[in-house]
Short mmCIF file of C-alpha atoms in Angstrom, two decimals:
data_model
loop_
_atom_site.label_atom_id
_atom_site.label_comp_id
_atom_site.label_asym_id
_atom_site.label_seq_id
_atom_site.Cartn_x
_atom_site.Cartn_y
_atom_site.Cartn_z
CA MET A 1 9.49 -16.31 13.03
CA GLY A 2 10.72 -16.38 9.40
CA ASN A 3 7.93 -16.27 6.93
CA GLN A 4 5.43 -18.06 9.11
CA ILE A 5 1.93 -16.74 9.23
CA SER A 6 0.37 -16.03 12.57
CA LYS A 7 -3.05 -17.12 13.82
CA ARG A 8 -5.76 -15.00 12.19
CA ARG A 9 -7.32 -12.37 14.37
CA ARG A 10 -10.99 -11.62 14.11
CA HIS A 11 -12.05 -8.26 15.51
CA ASP A 12 -15.53 -7.95 17.09
CA SER A 13 -16.71 -4.77 15.44
CA ASN A 14 -20.05 -4.79 17.11
CA SER A 15 -18.96 -5.21 20.75
CA SER A 16 -17.26 -2.03 21.74
CA THR A 17 -17.62 0.22 18.71
CA SER A 18 -20.61 1.38 16.79
CA SER A 19 -21.19 0.51 13.14
CA THR A 20 -21.71 4.16 12.43
CA LEU A 21 -19.45 5.29 9.59
CA THR A 22 -18.07 8.66 10.86
CA VAL A 23 -15.20 10.08 8.89
CA SER A 24 -14.20 13.64 9.02
CA ASP A 25 -12.47 15.47 6.18
CA SER A 26 -8.77 16.53 6.44
CA LEU A 27 -7.72 18.79 3.49
CA GLN A 28 -5.20 21.19 5.03
CA ASN A 29 -2.10 21.93 2.94
CA GLY A 30 -3.34 19.40 0.25
CA SER A 31 -1.54 20.84 -2.65
CA SER A 32 1.90 21.28 -1.11
CA LEU A 33 1.68 17.69 0.37
CA SER A 34 0.65 16.35 -2.89
CA THR A 35 3.74 18.00 -4.56
CA ASN A 36 6.00 16.57 -1.91
CA VAL A 37 4.49 13.12 -2.25
CA PHE A 38 4.84 13.10 -6.00
CA LYS A 39 8.55 14.09 -5.76
CA PHE A 40 9.06 11.58 -2.94
CA THR A 41 7.27 8.81 -4.73
CA GLN A 42 9.38 9.40 -7.91
CA GLU A 43 12.51 9.03 -5.63
CA PHE A 44 11.33 5.82 -4.02
CA TYR A 45 9.60 4.28 -6.99
CA PRO A 46 11.09 5.75 -10.28
CA HIS A 47 9.75 4.65 -13.57
CA SER A 48 12.56 2.57 -14.73
CA PRO A 49 13.19 -1.10 -15.82
CA THR A 50 14.91 -1.83 -12.55
CA GLU A 51 11.86 -0.62 -10.54
CA ALA A 52 9.49 -2.47 -12.83
CA THR A 53 11.33 -5.68 -12.00
CA ARG A 54 11.38 -4.91 -8.39
CA GLN A 55 7.62 -4.20 -8.19
CA GLN A 56 6.81 -7.39 -10.10
CA GLY A 57 9.08 -9.47 -7.81
CA GLU A 58 7.65 -7.88 -4.64
CA HIS A 59 4.15 -8.79 -5.72
CA TYR A 60 4.94 -12.51 -6.23
CA LEU A 61 7.08 -12.51 -3.14
CA LEU A 62 4.06 -11.44 -1.04
CA LYS A 63 1.85 -13.80 -2.99
CA HIS A 64 4.22 -16.63 -2.14
CA ILE A 65 4.47 -15.74 1.56
CA PHE A 66 0.58 -15.36 1.94
CA GLN A 67 -0.27 -17.96 -0.68
CA SER A 68 -2.83 -15.48 -2.04
CA SER A 69 -3.10 -12.08 -3.85
CA HIS A 70 -5.91 -11.05 -1.61
CA PHE A 71 -7.50 -11.88 1.76
CA ALA A 72 -11.03 -10.60 1.89
CA PRO A 73 -13.72 -13.29 0.98
CA VAL A 74 -14.43 -11.85 -2.40
CA ASP A 75 -13.83 -14.72 -4.83
CA ASP A 76 -17.52 -15.39 -5.49
CA ILE A 77 -18.27 -11.68 -5.83
CA LEU A 78 -15.37 -11.05 -8.34
CA ASN A 79 -16.41 -14.10 -10.36
CA LYS A 80 -19.79 -12.50 -11.08
CA PRO A 81 -20.27 -10.58 -14.36
CA ASP A 82 -20.27 -6.85 -13.93
CA SER A 83 -18.41 -6.96 -10.59
CA LYS A 84 -15.94 -4.11 -10.03
CA ALA A 85 -12.66 -3.66 -8.04
CA LEU A 86 -10.30 -0.80 -7.35
CA ASP A 87 -6.65 -0.70 -6.69
CA ILE A 88 -5.49 2.50 -4.94
CA GLY A 89 -1.93 3.36 -5.69
CA CYS A 90 -1.49 0.63 -8.17
CA GLY A 91 2.10 1.58 -9.00
CA ALA A 92 3.60 2.48 -12.24
CA HIS A 93 3.67 -1.11 -13.26
CA ALA A 94 0.43 -2.27 -11.68
CA SER A 95 1.60 -5.85 -10.77
CA TRP A 96 -1.17 -6.72 -8.38
CA ILE A 97 -4.05 -5.52 -10.53
CA LEU A 98 -2.71 -7.20 -13.64
CA ASP A 99 -2.49 -10.55 -11.79
CA MET A 100 -5.97 -10.16 -10.33
CA ALA A 101 -7.45 -9.16 -13.64
CA ASN A 102 -6.26 -12.37 -15.15
CA ASP A 103 -7.52 -14.43 -12.20
CA PHE A 104 -11.04 -12.84 -12.35
CA PRO A 105 -11.84 -12.09 -15.96
CA ASN A 106 -15.48 -11.33 -15.25
CA CYS A 107 -14.58 -8.49 -12.90
CA THR A 108 -13.58 -5.02 -14.13
CA PHE A 109 -10.44 -3.73 -12.35
CA SER A 110 -9.66 -0.11 -12.11
CA GLY A 111 -6.39 1.28 -10.68
CA PHE A 112 -4.74 4.68 -10.34
CA ASP A 113 -1.39 6.11 -9.26
CA ILE A 114 0.21 9.45 -8.96
CA ILE A 115 2.89 8.16 -11.43
CA GLU A 116 1.51 7.42 -14.76
CA PRO A 117 0.99 3.62 -15.06
CA PHE A 118 2.95 2.27 -17.99
CA SER A 119 3.15 5.88 -19.33
CA LEU A 120 -0.42 5.23 -20.56
CA GLY A 121 0.61 3.74 -24.00
CA SER A 122 4.26 5.01 -24.36
CA ASP A 123 5.45 1.65 -23.09
CA THR A 124 4.02 -0.19 -26.08
CA ILE A 125 5.31 -3.64 -25.35
CA LEU A 126 4.18 -3.51 -21.72
CA SER A 127 0.80 -2.03 -22.58
CA THR A 128 -0.02 -5.03 -24.70
CA HIS A 129 -0.05 -7.18 -21.63
CA ILE A 130 -2.79 -5.19 -19.88
CA PRO A 131 -6.01 -7.39 -19.74
CA LYS A 132 -9.02 -6.02 -21.34
CA ASN A 133 -10.89 -5.96 -18.06
CA CYS A 134 -8.22 -3.66 -16.49
CA GLN A 135 -8.43 0.18 -16.60
CA LEU A 136 -5.35 2.21 -15.43
CA ILE A 137 -5.20 5.99 -15.00
CA GLN A 138 -3.01 8.60 -13.65
CA HIS A 139 -4.47 10.31 -10.58
CA ASP A 140 -3.36 12.00 -7.31
CA VAL A 141 -4.63 10.09 -4.28
CA TYR A 142 -5.07 13.32 -2.47
CA GLU A 143 -7.62 14.52 -4.88
CA GLU A 144 -11.17 13.17 -4.82
CA PHE A 145 -11.27 9.73 -6.36
CA PRO A 146 -12.58 10.09 -9.97
CA TYR A 147 -15.40 7.53 -9.50
CA ASN A 148 -19.02 7.57 -8.72
CA ASP A 149 -20.35 6.81 -5.22
CA LYS A 150 -20.82 3.09 -4.49
CA THR A 151 -19.03 1.91 -7.66
CA PHE A 152 -16.80 -0.90 -6.31
CA ASP A 153 -17.45 -4.42 -4.76
CA PHE A 154 -13.95 -4.64 -3.57
CA VAL A 155 -11.29 -1.80 -2.83
CA HIS A 156 -7.69 -2.79 -2.29
CA GLN A 157 -4.72 -0.83 -1.18
CA ARG A 158 -1.22 -2.09 -0.62
CA GLY A 159 2.17 -0.48 0.11
CA MET A 160 0.89 3.01 0.79
CA GLN A 161 2.37 3.37 4.23
CA LEU A 162 5.04 5.79 2.80
CA VAL A 163 2.33 7.96 1.15
CA TYR A 164 -0.38 8.70 3.74
CA PRO A 165 0.54 10.87 6.80
CA ILE A 166 -1.58 10.00 9.78
CA ASP A 167 -3.45 13.32 9.62
CA ARG A 168 -4.69 12.56 6.18
CA MET A 169 -6.12 9.03 6.96
CA ALA A 170 -9.56 10.44 7.72
CA ASP A 171 -9.79 11.72 4.23
CA MET A 172 -8.43 8.53 2.73
CA PHE A 173 -11.25 6.52 4.52
CA HIS A 174 -13.64 9.04 3.47
CA GLN A 175 -12.99 8.48 -0.20
CA ILE A 176 -12.65 4.74 0.06
CA LEU A 177 -16.06 4.50 1.82
CA ARG A 178 -17.71 6.82 -0.76
CA VAL A 179 -16.69 4.61 -3.78
CA THR A 180 -17.42 1.26 -2.05
CA LYS A 181 -20.73 -0.33 -2.52
CA ASP A 182 -22.95 -1.13 0.46
CA GLY A 183 -21.75 -4.54 1.73
CA GLY A 184 -18.50 -4.11 -0.26
CA TRP A 185 -15.15 -5.21 1.04
CA ILE A 186 -12.11 -2.93 1.84
CA GLU A 187 -8.69 -4.44 2.20
CA PHE A 188 -5.26 -3.01 3.19
CA VAL A 189 -1.85 -4.63 3.04
CA GLU A 190 0.86 -2.58 4.65
CA LEU A 191 4.37 -3.10 5.81
CA ASP A 192 5.43 -2.11 9.21
CA ILE A 193 8.25 0.25 8.54
CA VAL A 194 10.03 -0.41 11.81
CA PRO A 195 12.01 -3.71 11.65
CA LYS A 196 12.07 -6.29 14.32
CA ARG A 197 15.41 -7.58 15.87
CA ALA A 198 17.48 -4.99 13.97
CA GLY A 199 21.14 -4.35 14.79
CA PRO A 200 22.59 -0.83 15.29
CA ILE A 201 23.50 -0.13 11.66
CA PHE A 202 20.32 -1.37 10.20
CA THR A 203 18.37 0.66 12.75
CA LYS A 204 20.46 3.78 11.95
CA ILE A 205 19.46 3.50 8.29
CA ASN A 206 15.82 2.96 9.02
CA SER A 207 15.72 5.74 11.51
CA ALA A 208 17.21 7.98 8.81
CA VAL A 209 14.41 6.85 6.44
CA LYS A 210 11.73 7.58 9.04
CA THR A 211 13.17 11.13 9.62
CA LEU A 212 13.20 11.71 5.86
CA LEU A 213 9.51 10.65 5.61
CA ARG A 214 8.58 12.89 8.58
CA ASP A 215 10.31 15.92 6.99
CA THR A 216 8.73 15.24 3.61
CA ILE A 217 5.10 14.23 4.28
CA GLY A 218 4.73 13.93 8.11
CA LYS A 219 4.32 10.94 10.40
CA THR A 220 3.18 8.03 8.33
CA MET A 221 0.51 5.42 9.01
CA GLU A 222 1.42 1.96 10.45
CA GLY A 223 -0.08 -1.22 9.12
CA SER A 224 -0.42 -2.47 12.79
CA SER A 225 -2.91 0.30 13.52
CA MET A 226 -5.18 -0.19 10.65
CA ALA A 227 -7.49 -2.77 12.20
CA LYS A 228 -8.33 -0.47 15.05
CA ARG A 229 -8.98 2.45 12.68
CA MET A 230 -11.29 0.34 10.54
CA GLU A 231 -13.27 -0.64 13.60
CA GLU A 232 -13.48 2.98 14.72
CA ILE A 233 -15.10 4.09 11.47
CA GLY A 234 -17.65 1.32 11.72
CA LEU A 235 -16.48 -1.38 9.29
CA LEU A 236 -17.99 -4.76 10.02
CA ASP A 237 -16.23 -8.28 10.18
CA VAL A 238 -12.84 -6.62 10.59
CA THR A 239 -10.16 -9.30 10.29
CA SER A 240 -6.33 -8.96 10.33
CA ASP A 241 -3.22 -11.00 10.42
CA TYR A 242 0.48 -10.69 9.32
CA GLY A 243 3.32 -12.43 7.69
CA SER A 244 6.95 -11.97 8.55
CA LEU A 245 9.63 -11.14 5.93
CA PRO A 246 13.17 -12.21 6.97
CA VAL A 247 15.97 -9.92 5.66
CA CYS A 248 19.02 -11.82 4.29
CA TRP A 249 18.29 -15.11 6.27
CA GLY A 250 15.57 -17.69 6.16
CA GLY A 251 16.50 -19.19 2.74
CA TYR A 252 15.20 -18.11 -0.51
CA VAL A 253 12.53 -15.72 0.86
CA GLY A 254 15.29 -13.83 2.83
CA LYS A 255 17.23 -13.49 -0.32
CA LEU A 256 14.35 -11.94 -2.22
CA VAL A 257 13.51 -9.55 0.59
CA TYR A 258 17.13 -8.43 0.63
CA GLU A 259 17.16 -7.83 -3.15
CA ASP A 260 13.86 -5.88 -2.92
CA MET A 261 15.06 -3.68 -0.18
CA LEU A 262 18.47 -3.02 -1.73
CA VAL A 263 16.99 -1.65 -4.85
CA ILE A 264 14.80 0.80 -2.79
CA PHE A 265 17.73 1.79 -0.62
CA LYS A 266 19.73 2.53 -3.73
CA HIS A 267 17.01 4.59 -5.22
CA ILE A 268 16.81 6.90 -2.09
CA GLY A 269 20.51 7.01 -1.45
CA PRO A 270 21.02 10.65 -2.68
CA VAL A 271 18.12 11.94 -0.52
CA VAL A 272 18.56 9.90 2.65
CA TYR A 273 22.34 10.34 2.74
CA GLU A 274 22.39 13.58 4.61
CA TYR A 275 20.28 11.99 7.45
CA LEU A 276 22.86 9.39 8.07
CA GLU A 277 25.43 11.95 9.35
CA LEU A 278 28.18 10.46 7.35
CA GLY A 279 29.54 13.90 6.30
CA GLY A 280 30.07 15.66 3.08
CA GLU A 281 28.10 15.32 -0.10
CA TYR A 282 26.47 12.02 -1.29
CA ASN A 283 29.20 9.36 -1.65
CA PRO A 284 27.85 6.23 -3.45
CA GLU A 285 30.76 4.13 -2.38
CA ALA A 286 30.57 5.02 1.31
CA TYR A 287 26.66 4.64 1.18
CA GLU A 288 26.83 1.21 -0.39
CA ALA A 289 29.47 0.06 2.06
CA LEU A 290 27.21 1.09 4.84
CA LEU A 291 24.27 -0.89 3.21
CA ASP A 292 26.50 -3.98 2.93
CA SER A 293 27.27 -3.72 6.64
CA ALA A 294 23.65 -3.22 7.60
CA PHE A 295 22.57 -6.31 5.58
CA ASP A 296 25.30 -8.45 6.97
CA GLU A 297 24.16 -7.46 10.40
CA CYS A 298 20.69 -8.65 9.57
CA VAL A 299 21.87 -12.17 9.24
CA GLU A 300 23.53 -11.98 12.68
CA TYR A 301 20.44 -10.44 14.33
CA GLN A 302 17.91 -12.31 12.23
CA THR A 303 16.07 -9.12 11.39
CA PHE A 304 12.55 -9.18 9.85
CA PHE A 305 9.60 -6.95 8.97
CA ASN A 306 6.00 -7.72 9.48
CA SER A 307 3.54 -7.20 6.63
CA GLN A 308 0.07 -6.60 7.93
CA TRP A 309 -3.20 -7.34 6.12
CA ILE A 310 -6.63 -6.12 7.16
CA TYR A 311 -10.02 -6.23 5.66
CA GLY A 312 -13.49 -5.22 6.65
CA ARG A 313 -17.05 -4.82 5.09
CA LYS A 314 -18.92 -1.65 4.60
CA PRO A 315 -22.40 -1.72 6.10
CA PRO A 316 -25.42 -0.28 4.32
CA THR A 317 -25.46 3.56 3.78
CA GLU A 318 -28.05 3.96 6.65
CA GLY A 319 -25.93 1.76 8.82
CA GLU A 320 -27.00 -1.40 10.48
CA ASN A 321 -27.93 0.81 13.36
CA GLY A 322 -29.68 3.48 11.24
CA SER A 323 -26.79 6.01 11.15
CA ALA A 324 -25.98 7.77 7.96
CA LEU A 325 -22.69 7.93 6.07
CA LEU A 326 -21.21 11.38 5.84
CA SER A 327 -21.35 12.80 2.36
CA PRO A 328 -18.22 14.01 0.60
CA THR A 329 -17.46 17.70 1.17
CA ARG A 330 -14.99 18.33 -1.57
CA LYS A 331 -15.81 19.85 -4.97
CA LYS A 332 -16.99 17.16 -7.24
CA LYS A 333 -14.83 16.36 -10.23
CA LYS A 334 -15.93 14.50 -13.39
CA ASP A 335 -16.35 10.88 -12.54
CA ILE A 336 -15.08 8.07 -14.68
CA GLN A 337 -17.77 5.67 -15.84
CA ILE A 338 -16.88 2.08 -15.22
#
């Protein structure tokens, strides 16, 4: 399996599902969930030099595996003057959006994250590397996106599988559809959080992480289910595929995946430790010894994760069958002019 790319799958969005865009709102317990996610995000992705290096390395690792930073057929669109793209959950160090903004200088890229990107100016050296066509803000994904309706030609989201519980996905799609132009493209790249061919120790650690996620924000979305959900809400030309990320084996890629995962596991050690049933208070030495055993096991079992990518196209507001897109129901906040 390794880092081989499977055959692309094209989903026939018109055969069994309507192109009607029907997305209901899901706003229960929004403020408490947002608080939990902010705390949880800081634990998983702290604003630190180590995490900055990890995020940048992960971006170029995925770019190497997929041989691209994006999958939707948007090159011609993004090369046009006045085109606009959005990155949801860009991360504190915004690696994807900075790379794309350099590749497509005619396009204006906007990105937001619940953690302040680059501390918005306090990281002076880092801020000087932000391209002029790149706009980054701090914003909570559970609040209404601060952009006008039908603003973006391309909306991208990656690595948010640890942020969205399943019962908030309807609201996520609601906001994404609202800010996407008619005929615009929507793309997700999400890691399956359940490993393949995992041994007992690695399985134990990942089960503990899943339980921590469930207790913190609820059952999270899976990348493998996104294509079906995109078809259900009426997106057209839905296409998906995946790449496999070997852990600790498979040459240089496996080494990079190991280094990426090790940093994250160390970030969350103090909060996931109690779920591992090791007894007593957090013991860094015992925890790191468990991690070493788990990663050694990955070589023996040839463990890997699948990273899913999915894209689809938004039909006209009235729908290609005459149906209307639901209007947002939340209180309107001041929009950011792009």
